[in-house]
mmCIF file of C-alpha atoms in Angstrom:
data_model
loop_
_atom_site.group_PDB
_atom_site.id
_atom_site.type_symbol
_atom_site.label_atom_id
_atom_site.label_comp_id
_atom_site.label_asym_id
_atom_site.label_seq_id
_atom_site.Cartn_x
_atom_site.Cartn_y
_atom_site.Cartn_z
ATOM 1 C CA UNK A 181 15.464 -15.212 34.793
ATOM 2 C CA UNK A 182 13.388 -19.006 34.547
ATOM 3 C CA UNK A 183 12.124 -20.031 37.409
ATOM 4 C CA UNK A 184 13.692 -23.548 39.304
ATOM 5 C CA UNK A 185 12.375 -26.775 37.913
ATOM 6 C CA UNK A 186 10.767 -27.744 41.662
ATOM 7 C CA UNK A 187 8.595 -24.038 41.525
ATOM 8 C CA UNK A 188 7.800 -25.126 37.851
ATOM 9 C CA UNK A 189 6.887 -28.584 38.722
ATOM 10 C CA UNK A 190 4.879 -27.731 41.704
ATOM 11 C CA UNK A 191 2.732 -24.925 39.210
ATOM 12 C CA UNK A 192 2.122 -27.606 36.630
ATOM 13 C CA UNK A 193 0.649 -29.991 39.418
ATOM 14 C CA UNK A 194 -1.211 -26.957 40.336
ATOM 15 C CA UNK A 195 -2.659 -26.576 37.405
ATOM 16 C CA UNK A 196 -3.579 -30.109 36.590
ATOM 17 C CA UNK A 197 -5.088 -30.155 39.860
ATOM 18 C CA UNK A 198 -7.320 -27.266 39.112
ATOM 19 C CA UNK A 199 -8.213 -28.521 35.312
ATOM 20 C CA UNK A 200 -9.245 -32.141 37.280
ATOM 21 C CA UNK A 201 -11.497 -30.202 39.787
ATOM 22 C CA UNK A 202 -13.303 -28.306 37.209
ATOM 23 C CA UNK A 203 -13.823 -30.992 35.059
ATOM 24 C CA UNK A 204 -14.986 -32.678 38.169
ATOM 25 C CA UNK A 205 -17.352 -29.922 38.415
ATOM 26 C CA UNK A 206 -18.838 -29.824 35.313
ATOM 27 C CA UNK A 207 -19.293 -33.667 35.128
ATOM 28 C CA UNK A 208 -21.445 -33.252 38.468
ATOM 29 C CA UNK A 209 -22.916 -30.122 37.920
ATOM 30 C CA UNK A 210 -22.622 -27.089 39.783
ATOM 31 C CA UNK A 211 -26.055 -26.578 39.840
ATOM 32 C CA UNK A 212 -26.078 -29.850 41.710
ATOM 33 C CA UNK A 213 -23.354 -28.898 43.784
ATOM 34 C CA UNK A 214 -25.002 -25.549 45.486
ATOM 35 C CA UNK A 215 -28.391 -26.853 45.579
ATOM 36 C CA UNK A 216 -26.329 -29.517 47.599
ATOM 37 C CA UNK A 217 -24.987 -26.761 49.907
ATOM 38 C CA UNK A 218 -27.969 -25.124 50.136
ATOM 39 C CA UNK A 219 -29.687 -28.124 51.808
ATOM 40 C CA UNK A 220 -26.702 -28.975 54.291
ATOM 41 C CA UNK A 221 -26.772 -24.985 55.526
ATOM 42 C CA UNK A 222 -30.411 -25.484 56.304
ATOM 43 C CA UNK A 223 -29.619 -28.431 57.969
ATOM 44 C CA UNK A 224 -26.579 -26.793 60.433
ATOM 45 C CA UNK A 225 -28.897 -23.372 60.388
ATOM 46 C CA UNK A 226 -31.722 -25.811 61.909
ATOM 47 C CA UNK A 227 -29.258 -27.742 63.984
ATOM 48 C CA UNK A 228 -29.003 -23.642 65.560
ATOM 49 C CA UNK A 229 -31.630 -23.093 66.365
ATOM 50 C CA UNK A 230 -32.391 -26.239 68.345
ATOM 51 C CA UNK A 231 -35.028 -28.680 65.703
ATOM 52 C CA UNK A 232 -34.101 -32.251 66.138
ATOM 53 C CA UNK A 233 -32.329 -32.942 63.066
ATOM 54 C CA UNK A 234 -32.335 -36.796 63.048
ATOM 55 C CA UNK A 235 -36.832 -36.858 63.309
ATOM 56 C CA UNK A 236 -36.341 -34.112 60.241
ATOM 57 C CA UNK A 237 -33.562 -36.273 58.579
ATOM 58 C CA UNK A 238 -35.796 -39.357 58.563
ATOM 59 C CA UNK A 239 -38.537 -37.620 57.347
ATOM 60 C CA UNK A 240 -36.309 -36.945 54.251
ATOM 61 C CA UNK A 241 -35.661 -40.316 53.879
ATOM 62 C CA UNK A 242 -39.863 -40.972 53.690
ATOM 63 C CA UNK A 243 -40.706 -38.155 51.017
ATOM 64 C CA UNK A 244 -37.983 -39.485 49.359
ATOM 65 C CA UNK A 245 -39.465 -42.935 48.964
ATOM 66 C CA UNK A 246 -42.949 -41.490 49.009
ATOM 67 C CA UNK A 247 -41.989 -39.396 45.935
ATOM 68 C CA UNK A 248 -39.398 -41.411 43.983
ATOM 69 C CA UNK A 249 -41.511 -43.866 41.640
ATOM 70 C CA UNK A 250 -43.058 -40.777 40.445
ATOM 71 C CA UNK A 251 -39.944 -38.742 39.633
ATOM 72 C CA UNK A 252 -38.286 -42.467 37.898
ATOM 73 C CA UNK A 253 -41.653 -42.445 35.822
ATOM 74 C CA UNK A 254 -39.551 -39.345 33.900
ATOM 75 C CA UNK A 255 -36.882 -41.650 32.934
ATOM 76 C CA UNK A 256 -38.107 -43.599 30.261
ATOM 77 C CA UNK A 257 -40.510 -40.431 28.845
ATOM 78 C CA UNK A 258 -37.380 -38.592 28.513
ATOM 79 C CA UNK A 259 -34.987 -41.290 27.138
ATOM 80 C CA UNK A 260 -37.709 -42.046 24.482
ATOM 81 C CA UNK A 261 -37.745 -38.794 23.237
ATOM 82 C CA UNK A 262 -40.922 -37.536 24.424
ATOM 83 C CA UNK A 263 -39.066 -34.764 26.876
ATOM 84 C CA UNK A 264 -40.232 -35.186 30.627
ATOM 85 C CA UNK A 265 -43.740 -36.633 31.337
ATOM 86 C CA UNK A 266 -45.514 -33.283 32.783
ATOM 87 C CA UNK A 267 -48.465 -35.707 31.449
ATOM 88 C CA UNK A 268 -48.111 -38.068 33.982
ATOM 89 C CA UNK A 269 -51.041 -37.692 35.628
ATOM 90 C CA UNK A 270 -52.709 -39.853 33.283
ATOM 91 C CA UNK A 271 -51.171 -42.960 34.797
ATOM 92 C CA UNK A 272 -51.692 -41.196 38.396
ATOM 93 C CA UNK A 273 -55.547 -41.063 37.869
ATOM 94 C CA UNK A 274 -55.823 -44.591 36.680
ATOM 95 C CA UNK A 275 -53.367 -45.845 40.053
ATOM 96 C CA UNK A 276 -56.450 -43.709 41.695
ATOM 97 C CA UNK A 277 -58.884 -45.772 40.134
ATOM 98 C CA UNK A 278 -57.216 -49.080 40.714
ATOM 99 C CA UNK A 279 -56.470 -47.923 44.656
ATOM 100 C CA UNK A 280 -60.136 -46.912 44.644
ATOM 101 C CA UNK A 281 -61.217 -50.742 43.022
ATOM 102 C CA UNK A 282 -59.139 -52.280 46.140
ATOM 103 C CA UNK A 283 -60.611 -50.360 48.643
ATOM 104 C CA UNK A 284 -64.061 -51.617 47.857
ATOM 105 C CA UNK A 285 -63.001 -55.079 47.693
ATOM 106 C CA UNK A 286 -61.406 -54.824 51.206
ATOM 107 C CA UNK A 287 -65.233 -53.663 52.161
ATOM 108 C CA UNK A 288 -66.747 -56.742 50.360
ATOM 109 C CA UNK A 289 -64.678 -58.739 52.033
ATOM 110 C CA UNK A 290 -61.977 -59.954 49.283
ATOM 111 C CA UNK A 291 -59.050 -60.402 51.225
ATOM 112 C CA UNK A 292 -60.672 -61.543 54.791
ATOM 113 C CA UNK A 293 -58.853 -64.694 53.931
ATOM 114 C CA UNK A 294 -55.789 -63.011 54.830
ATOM 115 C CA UNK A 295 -55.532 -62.941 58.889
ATOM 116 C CA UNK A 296 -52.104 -61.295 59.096
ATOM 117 C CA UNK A 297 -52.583 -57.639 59.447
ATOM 118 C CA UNK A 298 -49.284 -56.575 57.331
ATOM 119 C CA UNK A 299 -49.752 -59.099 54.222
ATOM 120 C CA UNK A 300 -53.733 -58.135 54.657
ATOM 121 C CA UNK A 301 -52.398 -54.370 53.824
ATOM 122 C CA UNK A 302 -49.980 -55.446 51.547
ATOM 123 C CA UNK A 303 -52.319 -57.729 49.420
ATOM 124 C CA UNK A 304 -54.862 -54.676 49.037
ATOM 125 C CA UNK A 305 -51.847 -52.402 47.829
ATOM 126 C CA UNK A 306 -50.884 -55.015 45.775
ATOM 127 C CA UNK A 307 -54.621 -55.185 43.957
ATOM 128 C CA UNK A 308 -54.077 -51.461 43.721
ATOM 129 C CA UNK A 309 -50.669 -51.174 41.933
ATOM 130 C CA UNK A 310 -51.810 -54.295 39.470
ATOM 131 C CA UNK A 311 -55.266 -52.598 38.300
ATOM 132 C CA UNK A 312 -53.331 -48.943 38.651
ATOM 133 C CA UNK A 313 -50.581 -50.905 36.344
ATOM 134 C CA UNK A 314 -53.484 -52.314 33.501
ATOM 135 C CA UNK A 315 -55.165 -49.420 33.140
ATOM 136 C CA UNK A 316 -52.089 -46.885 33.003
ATOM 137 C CA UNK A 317 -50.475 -49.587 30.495
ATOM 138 C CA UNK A 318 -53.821 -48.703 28.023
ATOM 139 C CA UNK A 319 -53.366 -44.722 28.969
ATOM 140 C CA UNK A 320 -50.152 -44.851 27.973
ATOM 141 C CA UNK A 321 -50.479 -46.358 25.148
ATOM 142 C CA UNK A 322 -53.003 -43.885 23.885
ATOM 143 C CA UNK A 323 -51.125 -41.184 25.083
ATOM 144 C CA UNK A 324 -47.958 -42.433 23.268
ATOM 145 C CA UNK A 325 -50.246 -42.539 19.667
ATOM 146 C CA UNK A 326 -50.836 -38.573 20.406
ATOM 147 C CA UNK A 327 -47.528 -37.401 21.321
ATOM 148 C CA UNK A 328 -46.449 -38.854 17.875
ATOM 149 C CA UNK A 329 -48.998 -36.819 16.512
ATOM 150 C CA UNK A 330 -47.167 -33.994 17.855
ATOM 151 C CA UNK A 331 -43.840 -34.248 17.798
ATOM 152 C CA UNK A 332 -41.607 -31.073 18.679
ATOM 153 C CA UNK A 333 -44.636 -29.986 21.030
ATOM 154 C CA UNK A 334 -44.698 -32.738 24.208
ATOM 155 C CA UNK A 335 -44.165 -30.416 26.989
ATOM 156 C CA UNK A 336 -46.778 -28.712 25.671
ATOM 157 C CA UNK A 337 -49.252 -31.409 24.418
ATOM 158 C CA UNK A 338 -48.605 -32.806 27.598
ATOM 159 C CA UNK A 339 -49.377 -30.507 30.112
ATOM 160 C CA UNK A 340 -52.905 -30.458 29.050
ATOM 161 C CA UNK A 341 -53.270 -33.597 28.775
ATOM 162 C CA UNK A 342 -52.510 -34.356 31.920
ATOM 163 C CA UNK A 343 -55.068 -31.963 33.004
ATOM 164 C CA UNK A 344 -57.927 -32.812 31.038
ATOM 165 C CA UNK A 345 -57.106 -36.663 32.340
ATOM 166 C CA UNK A 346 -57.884 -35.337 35.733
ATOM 167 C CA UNK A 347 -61.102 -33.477 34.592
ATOM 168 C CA UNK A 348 -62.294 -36.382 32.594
ATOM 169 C CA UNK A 349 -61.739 -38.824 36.012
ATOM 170 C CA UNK A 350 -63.107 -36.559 38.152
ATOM 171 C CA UNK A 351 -66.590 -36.818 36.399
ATOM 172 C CA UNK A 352 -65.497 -40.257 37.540
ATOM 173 C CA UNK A 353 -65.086 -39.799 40.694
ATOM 174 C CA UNK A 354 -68.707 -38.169 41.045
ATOM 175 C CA UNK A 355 -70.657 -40.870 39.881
ATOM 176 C CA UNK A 356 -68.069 -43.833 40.147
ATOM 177 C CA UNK A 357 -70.146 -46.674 42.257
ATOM 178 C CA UNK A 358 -68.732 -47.584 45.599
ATOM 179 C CA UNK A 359 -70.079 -49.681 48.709
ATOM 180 C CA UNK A 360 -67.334 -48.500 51.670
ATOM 181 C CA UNK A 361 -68.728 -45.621 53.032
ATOM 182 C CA UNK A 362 -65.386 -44.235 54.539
ATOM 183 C CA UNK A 363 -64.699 -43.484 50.554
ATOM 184 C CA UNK A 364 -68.392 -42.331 50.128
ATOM 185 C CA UNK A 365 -69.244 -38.406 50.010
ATOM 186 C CA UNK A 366 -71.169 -37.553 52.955
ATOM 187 C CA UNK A 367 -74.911 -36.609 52.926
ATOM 188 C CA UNK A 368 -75.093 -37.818 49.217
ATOM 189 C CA UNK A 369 -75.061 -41.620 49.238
ATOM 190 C CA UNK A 370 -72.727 -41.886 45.960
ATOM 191 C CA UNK A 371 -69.721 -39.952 44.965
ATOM 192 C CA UNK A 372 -66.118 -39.896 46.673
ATOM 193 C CA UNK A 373 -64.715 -38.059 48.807
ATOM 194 C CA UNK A 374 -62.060 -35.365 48.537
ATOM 195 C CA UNK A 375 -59.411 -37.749 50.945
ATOM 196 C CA UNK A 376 -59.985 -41.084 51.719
ATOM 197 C CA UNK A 377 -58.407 -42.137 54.777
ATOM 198 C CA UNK A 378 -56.363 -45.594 53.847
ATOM 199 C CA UNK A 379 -55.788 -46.523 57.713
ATOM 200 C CA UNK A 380 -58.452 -49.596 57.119
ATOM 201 C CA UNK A 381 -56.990 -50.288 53.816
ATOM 202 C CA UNK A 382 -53.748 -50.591 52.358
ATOM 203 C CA UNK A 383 -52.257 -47.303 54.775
ATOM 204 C CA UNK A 384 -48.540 -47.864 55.781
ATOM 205 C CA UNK A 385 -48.415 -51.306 53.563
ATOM 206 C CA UNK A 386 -45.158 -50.917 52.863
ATOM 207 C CA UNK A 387 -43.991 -48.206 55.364
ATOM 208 C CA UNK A 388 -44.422 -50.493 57.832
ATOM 209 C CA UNK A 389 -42.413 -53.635 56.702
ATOM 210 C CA UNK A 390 -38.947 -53.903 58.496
ATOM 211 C CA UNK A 391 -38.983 -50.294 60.292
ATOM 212 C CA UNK A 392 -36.780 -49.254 62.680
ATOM 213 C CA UNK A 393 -36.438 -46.635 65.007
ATOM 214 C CA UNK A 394 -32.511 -44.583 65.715
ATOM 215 C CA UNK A 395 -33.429 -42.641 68.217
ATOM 216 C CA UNK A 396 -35.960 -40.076 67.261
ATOM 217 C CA UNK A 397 -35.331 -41.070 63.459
ATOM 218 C CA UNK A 398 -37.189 -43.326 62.266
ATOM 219 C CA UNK A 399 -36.268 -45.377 58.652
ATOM 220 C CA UNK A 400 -38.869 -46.930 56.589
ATOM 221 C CA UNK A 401 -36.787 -49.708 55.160
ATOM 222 C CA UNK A 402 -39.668 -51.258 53.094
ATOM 223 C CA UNK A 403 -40.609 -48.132 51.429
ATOM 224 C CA UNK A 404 -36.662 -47.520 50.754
ATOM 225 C CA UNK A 405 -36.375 -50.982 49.277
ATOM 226 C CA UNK A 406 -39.168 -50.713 47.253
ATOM 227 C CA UNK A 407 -38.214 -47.395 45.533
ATOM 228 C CA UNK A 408 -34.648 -48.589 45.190
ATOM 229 C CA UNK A 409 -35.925 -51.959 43.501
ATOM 230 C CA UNK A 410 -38.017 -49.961 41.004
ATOM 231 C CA UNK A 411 -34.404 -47.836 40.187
ATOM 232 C CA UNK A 412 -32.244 -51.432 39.785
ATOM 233 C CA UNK A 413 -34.768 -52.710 37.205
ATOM 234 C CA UNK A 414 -35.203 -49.368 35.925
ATOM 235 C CA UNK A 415 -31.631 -49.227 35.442
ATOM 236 C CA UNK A 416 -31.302 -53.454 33.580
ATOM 237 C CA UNK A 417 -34.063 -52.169 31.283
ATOM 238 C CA UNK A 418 -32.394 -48.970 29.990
ATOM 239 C CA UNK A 419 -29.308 -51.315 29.469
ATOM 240 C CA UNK A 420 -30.989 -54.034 28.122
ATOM 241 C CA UNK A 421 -31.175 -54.564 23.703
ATOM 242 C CA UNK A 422 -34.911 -52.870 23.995
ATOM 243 C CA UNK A 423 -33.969 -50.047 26.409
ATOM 244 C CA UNK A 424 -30.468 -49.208 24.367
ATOM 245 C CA UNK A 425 -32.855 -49.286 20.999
ATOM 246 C CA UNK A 426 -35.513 -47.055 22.999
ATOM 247 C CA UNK A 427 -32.327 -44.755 23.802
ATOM 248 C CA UNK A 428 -30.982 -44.384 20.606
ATOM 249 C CA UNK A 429 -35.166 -43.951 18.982
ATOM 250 C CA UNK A 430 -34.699 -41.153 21.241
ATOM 251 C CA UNK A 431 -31.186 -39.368 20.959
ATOM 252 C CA UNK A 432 -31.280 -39.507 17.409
ATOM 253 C CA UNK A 433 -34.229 -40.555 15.171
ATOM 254 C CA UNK A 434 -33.308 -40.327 12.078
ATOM 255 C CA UNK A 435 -29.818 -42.911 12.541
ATOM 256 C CA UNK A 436 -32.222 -44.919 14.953
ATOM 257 C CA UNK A 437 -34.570 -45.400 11.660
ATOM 258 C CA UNK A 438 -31.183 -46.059 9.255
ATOM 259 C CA UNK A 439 -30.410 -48.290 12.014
ATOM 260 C CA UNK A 440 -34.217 -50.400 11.683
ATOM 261 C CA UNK A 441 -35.598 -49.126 14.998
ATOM 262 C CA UNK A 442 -39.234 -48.271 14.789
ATOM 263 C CA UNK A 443 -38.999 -44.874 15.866
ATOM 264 C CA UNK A 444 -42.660 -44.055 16.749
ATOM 265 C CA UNK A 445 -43.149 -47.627 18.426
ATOM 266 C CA UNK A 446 -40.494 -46.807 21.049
ATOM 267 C CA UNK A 447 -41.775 -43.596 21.951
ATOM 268 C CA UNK A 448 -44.963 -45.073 22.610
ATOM 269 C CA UNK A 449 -43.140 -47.495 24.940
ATOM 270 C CA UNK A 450 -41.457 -44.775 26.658
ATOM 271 C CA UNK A 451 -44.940 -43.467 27.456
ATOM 272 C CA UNK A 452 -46.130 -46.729 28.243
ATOM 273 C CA UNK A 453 -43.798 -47.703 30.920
ATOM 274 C CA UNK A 454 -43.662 -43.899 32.393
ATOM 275 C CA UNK A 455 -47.491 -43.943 32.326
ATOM 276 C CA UNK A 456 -47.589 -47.011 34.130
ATOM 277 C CA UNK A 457 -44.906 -46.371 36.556
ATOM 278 C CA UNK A 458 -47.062 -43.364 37.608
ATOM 279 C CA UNK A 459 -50.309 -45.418 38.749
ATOM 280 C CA UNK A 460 -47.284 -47.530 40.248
ATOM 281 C CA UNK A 461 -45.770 -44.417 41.823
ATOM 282 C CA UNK A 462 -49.475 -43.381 43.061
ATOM 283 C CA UNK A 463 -50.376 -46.068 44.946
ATOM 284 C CA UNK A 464 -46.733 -46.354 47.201
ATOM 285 C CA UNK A 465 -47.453 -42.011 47.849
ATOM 286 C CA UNK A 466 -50.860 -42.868 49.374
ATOM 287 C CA UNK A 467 -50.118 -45.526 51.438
ATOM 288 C CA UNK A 468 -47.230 -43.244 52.873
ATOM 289 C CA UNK A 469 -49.371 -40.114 53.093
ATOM 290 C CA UNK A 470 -52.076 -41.952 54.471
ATOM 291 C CA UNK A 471 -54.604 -41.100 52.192
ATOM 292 C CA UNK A 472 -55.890 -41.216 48.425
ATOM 293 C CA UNK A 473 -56.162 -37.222 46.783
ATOM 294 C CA UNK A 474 -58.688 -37.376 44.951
ATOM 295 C CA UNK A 475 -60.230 -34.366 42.276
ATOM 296 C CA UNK A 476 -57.596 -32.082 42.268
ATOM 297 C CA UNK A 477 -54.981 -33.797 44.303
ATOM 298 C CA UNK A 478 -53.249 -34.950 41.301
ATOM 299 C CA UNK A 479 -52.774 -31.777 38.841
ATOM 300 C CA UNK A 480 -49.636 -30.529 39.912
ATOM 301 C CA UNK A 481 -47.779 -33.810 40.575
ATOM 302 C CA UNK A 482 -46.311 -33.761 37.142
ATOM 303 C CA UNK A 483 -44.461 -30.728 38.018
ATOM 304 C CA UNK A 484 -42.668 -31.795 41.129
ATOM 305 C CA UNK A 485 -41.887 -34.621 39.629
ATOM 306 C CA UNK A 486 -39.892 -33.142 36.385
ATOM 307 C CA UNK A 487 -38.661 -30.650 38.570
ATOM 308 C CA UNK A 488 -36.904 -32.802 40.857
ATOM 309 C CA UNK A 489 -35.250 -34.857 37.832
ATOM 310 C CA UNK A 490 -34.320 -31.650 36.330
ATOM 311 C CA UNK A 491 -32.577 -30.822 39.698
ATOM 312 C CA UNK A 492 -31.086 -34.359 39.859
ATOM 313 C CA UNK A 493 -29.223 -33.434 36.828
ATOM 314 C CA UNK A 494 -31.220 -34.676 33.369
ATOM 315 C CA UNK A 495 -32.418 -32.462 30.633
ATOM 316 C CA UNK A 496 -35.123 -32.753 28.268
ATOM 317 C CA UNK A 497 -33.371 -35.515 26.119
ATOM 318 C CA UNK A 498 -31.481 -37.458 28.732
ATOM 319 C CA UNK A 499 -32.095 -38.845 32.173
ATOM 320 C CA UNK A 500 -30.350 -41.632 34.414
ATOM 321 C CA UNK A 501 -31.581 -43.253 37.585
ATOM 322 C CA UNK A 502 -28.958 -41.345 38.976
ATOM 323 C CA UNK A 503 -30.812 -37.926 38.190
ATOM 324 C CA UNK A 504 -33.789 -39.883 40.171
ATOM 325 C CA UNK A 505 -32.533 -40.762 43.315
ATOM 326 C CA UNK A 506 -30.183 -37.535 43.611
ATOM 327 C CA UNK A 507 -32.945 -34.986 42.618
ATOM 328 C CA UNK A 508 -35.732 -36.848 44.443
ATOM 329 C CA UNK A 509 -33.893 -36.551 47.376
ATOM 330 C CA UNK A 510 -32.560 -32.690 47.261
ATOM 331 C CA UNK A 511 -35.968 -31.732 46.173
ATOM 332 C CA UNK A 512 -38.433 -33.034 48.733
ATOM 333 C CA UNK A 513 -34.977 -32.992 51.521
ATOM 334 C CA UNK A 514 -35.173 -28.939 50.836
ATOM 335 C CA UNK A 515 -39.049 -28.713 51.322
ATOM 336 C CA UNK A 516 -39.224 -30.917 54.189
ATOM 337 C CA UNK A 517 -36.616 -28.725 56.203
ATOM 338 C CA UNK A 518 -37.065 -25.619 54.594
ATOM 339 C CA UNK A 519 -41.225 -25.319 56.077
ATOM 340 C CA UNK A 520 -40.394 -25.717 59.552
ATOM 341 C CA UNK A 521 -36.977 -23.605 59.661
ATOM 342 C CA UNK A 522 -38.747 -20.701 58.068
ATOM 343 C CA UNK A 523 -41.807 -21.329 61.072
ATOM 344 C CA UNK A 524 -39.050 -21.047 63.817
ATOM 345 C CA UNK A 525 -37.397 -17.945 62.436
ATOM 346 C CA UNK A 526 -40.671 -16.326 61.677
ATOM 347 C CA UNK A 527 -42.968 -17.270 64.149
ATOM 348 C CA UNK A 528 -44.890 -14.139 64.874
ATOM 349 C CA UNK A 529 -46.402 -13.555 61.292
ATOM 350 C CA UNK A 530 -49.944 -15.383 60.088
ATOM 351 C CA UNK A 531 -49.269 -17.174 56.736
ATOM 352 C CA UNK A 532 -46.074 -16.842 56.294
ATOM 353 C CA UNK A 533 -44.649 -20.257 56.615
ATOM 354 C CA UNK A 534 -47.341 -21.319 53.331
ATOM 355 C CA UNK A 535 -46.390 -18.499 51.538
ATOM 356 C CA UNK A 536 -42.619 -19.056 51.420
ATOM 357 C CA UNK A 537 -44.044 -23.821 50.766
ATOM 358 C CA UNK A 538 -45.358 -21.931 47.737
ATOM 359 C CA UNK A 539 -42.469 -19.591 47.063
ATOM 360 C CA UNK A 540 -39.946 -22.304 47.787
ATOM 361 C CA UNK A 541 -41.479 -25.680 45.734
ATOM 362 C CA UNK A 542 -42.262 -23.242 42.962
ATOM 363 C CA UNK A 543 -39.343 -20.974 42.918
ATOM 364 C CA UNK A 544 -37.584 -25.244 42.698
ATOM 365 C CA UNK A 545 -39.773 -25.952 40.208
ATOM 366 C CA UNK A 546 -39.299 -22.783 37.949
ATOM 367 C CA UNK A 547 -35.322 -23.168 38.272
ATOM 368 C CA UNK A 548 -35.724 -26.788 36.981
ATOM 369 C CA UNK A 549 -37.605 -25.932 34.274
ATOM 370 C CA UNK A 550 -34.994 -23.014 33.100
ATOM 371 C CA UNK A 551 -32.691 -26.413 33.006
ATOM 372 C CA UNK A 552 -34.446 -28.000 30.905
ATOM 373 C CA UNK A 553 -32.680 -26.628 27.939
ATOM 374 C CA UNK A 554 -29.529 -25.834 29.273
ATOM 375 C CA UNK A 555 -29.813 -22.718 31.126
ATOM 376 C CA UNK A 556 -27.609 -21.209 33.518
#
């Protein structure tokens, strides 16, 4: 016996409905999607237990500025065809160096001209970011002339690169010459120190500009801007002739040569501008945090920052700003709540709360990394 045309009707709707929602699904990412709900249940589970969500919430919203330059440095690596910058350290150390450069010039005296106290901070961040810029334009460049040297082996190349960037500056670091003695190694006369406080520098620069308070939450508009300017022109470039050529030099080489596209010259770009963006990214962290990590501070950046564009949705041969802002933000939104909750449910026990930081950010970082090639 056939069914009536309304039961019919009403199962094919049902069904369309269902094929929509999965393909909805898969275009987003159900990875995405419970990493998603795995951040809003912390959020109600801390809302329990009595935390004040909207101090937490804009504390979110500053580790996500603090932290997004970095992750968008992964962008153009990726879209190159150099797979994600775990290398980008080089261009942090050289932001160090330049942040370093301004903070002696502040001592000498180079921006007394400036009596404002904002655009006094702002114009020694601004030194920092342009000499962080020059010198991780060279890096880069360099860089980008060894990763064609090894092609089919970047993640690997440039993990270690990364590292021995930081070993090389940190030789730097030892004997670099500086006048301000808040920077200066104490009881040695020469050398820097492990963190240099930036609250007589460039500290809060751009924190600062046009914040707000909503009750207990408090929004860092400048920092937000900032980060969200970097993503617009982030975004023109990869649609611009040069970032569509760098795109295609990337998805597929060997039409991108048929096509007249110098390969090899726009993976060195891609390095180039990540590179760069990462003594960019650098200098916007420390005036947020407060301080310049110096030595060893930088090692491990290059992690968290593929995983959380991993998370956000990219793999090793494509990335959008989207994958940026979204990852950025469920990535350092997780840590942020996920430290204290774990403190207020387990209270009583010594050392827990750092071991599940470390279990947490690395158990992130491990998952994004079994993304990176498609895995489940």
């Amino acid at each position: 016996m056939s069914k009536p045309q309304d039961v019919v009707k009403s199962e094919v709707v049902k069904d369309d409905f269902m094929v929509i929602v999965r393909k909805r699904i898969a275009a987003f990412g159900l990875p995405r999607i419970i990493i998603l709900v795995a951040f809003i249940l912390m959020f109600v589970l801390a809302g329990i237990v009595g935390m004040n969500l909207p101090s937490f919430f804009g504390d979110v919203l500053r580790r996500w500025g603090m932290w997004g330059i970095l992750v968008l440095a992964m962008v153009p690596s990726i879209q190159s065809g150099n797979a994600p910058n775990f290398g980008v350290s080089v261009g942090i150390v050289a932001g160090l160096l330049g942040a370093v450069i301004s903070i002696d010039l502040n001592y000498r005296g180079a921006f007394d001209f400036i009596t404002n106290p904002a655009l006094h901070r702002i114009a020694g961040a601004l030194v920092a970011i342009a000499i962080g810029v020059i010198g991780g334009t060279v890096l880069g460049m360099l860089y980008g002339m060894l990763l064609n040297r090894v092609k089919g082996s970047e993640m690997a190349i440039s993990v270690y690169v990364g590292f021995s960037a930081v070993a090389v500056f940190n030789i730097l670091w030892v004997r670099i010459p500086i006048s301000n003695p808040i920077a200066i190694l104490p009881g040695t006369g020469s050398g820097l120190r492990q963190m240099i406080n930036l609250q007589d520098d460039f500290g809060d620069a751009f924190d600062s500009l046009f914040r707000f308070q909503i009750g207990s939450m408090t929004i860092h508009t400048g920092l937000l801007l900032l980060f969200f300017l970097m993503c617009f022109f982030m975004y023109i470039f990869m649609k611009s002739k040069r970032g569509m050529r760098m795109s295609a030099a990337g998805d597929n080489p060997t039409y991108a040569r048929a096509s007249g596209i110098n390969v090899d010259r726009m993976r060195i770009l891609g390095t180039t501008i990540s590179t760069a963006l990462g003594a960019f990214g650098i200098v916007i962290y420390a005036q947020s945090f407060g301080f310049l990590q110096m030595y060893r501070g930088p090692l491990m950046m290059g992690f968290t920052a593929v995983a959380s564009v991993l998370i956000g949705g990219a793999t090793i041969r494509r990335a959008k700003v989207f994958d940026v802002l979204f990852g950025a933000f469920l990535f350092n939104g997780i840590l942020t709540i996920a430290l204290p909750l774990s403190t207020q449910l387990i209270p009583d026990i010594p050392g827990v709360p750092e071991m599940l930081r470390l279990i947490i950010s690395n158990g992130i970082i491990l998952y994004a990394l079994t993304r990176a090639k498609g895995g489940r």
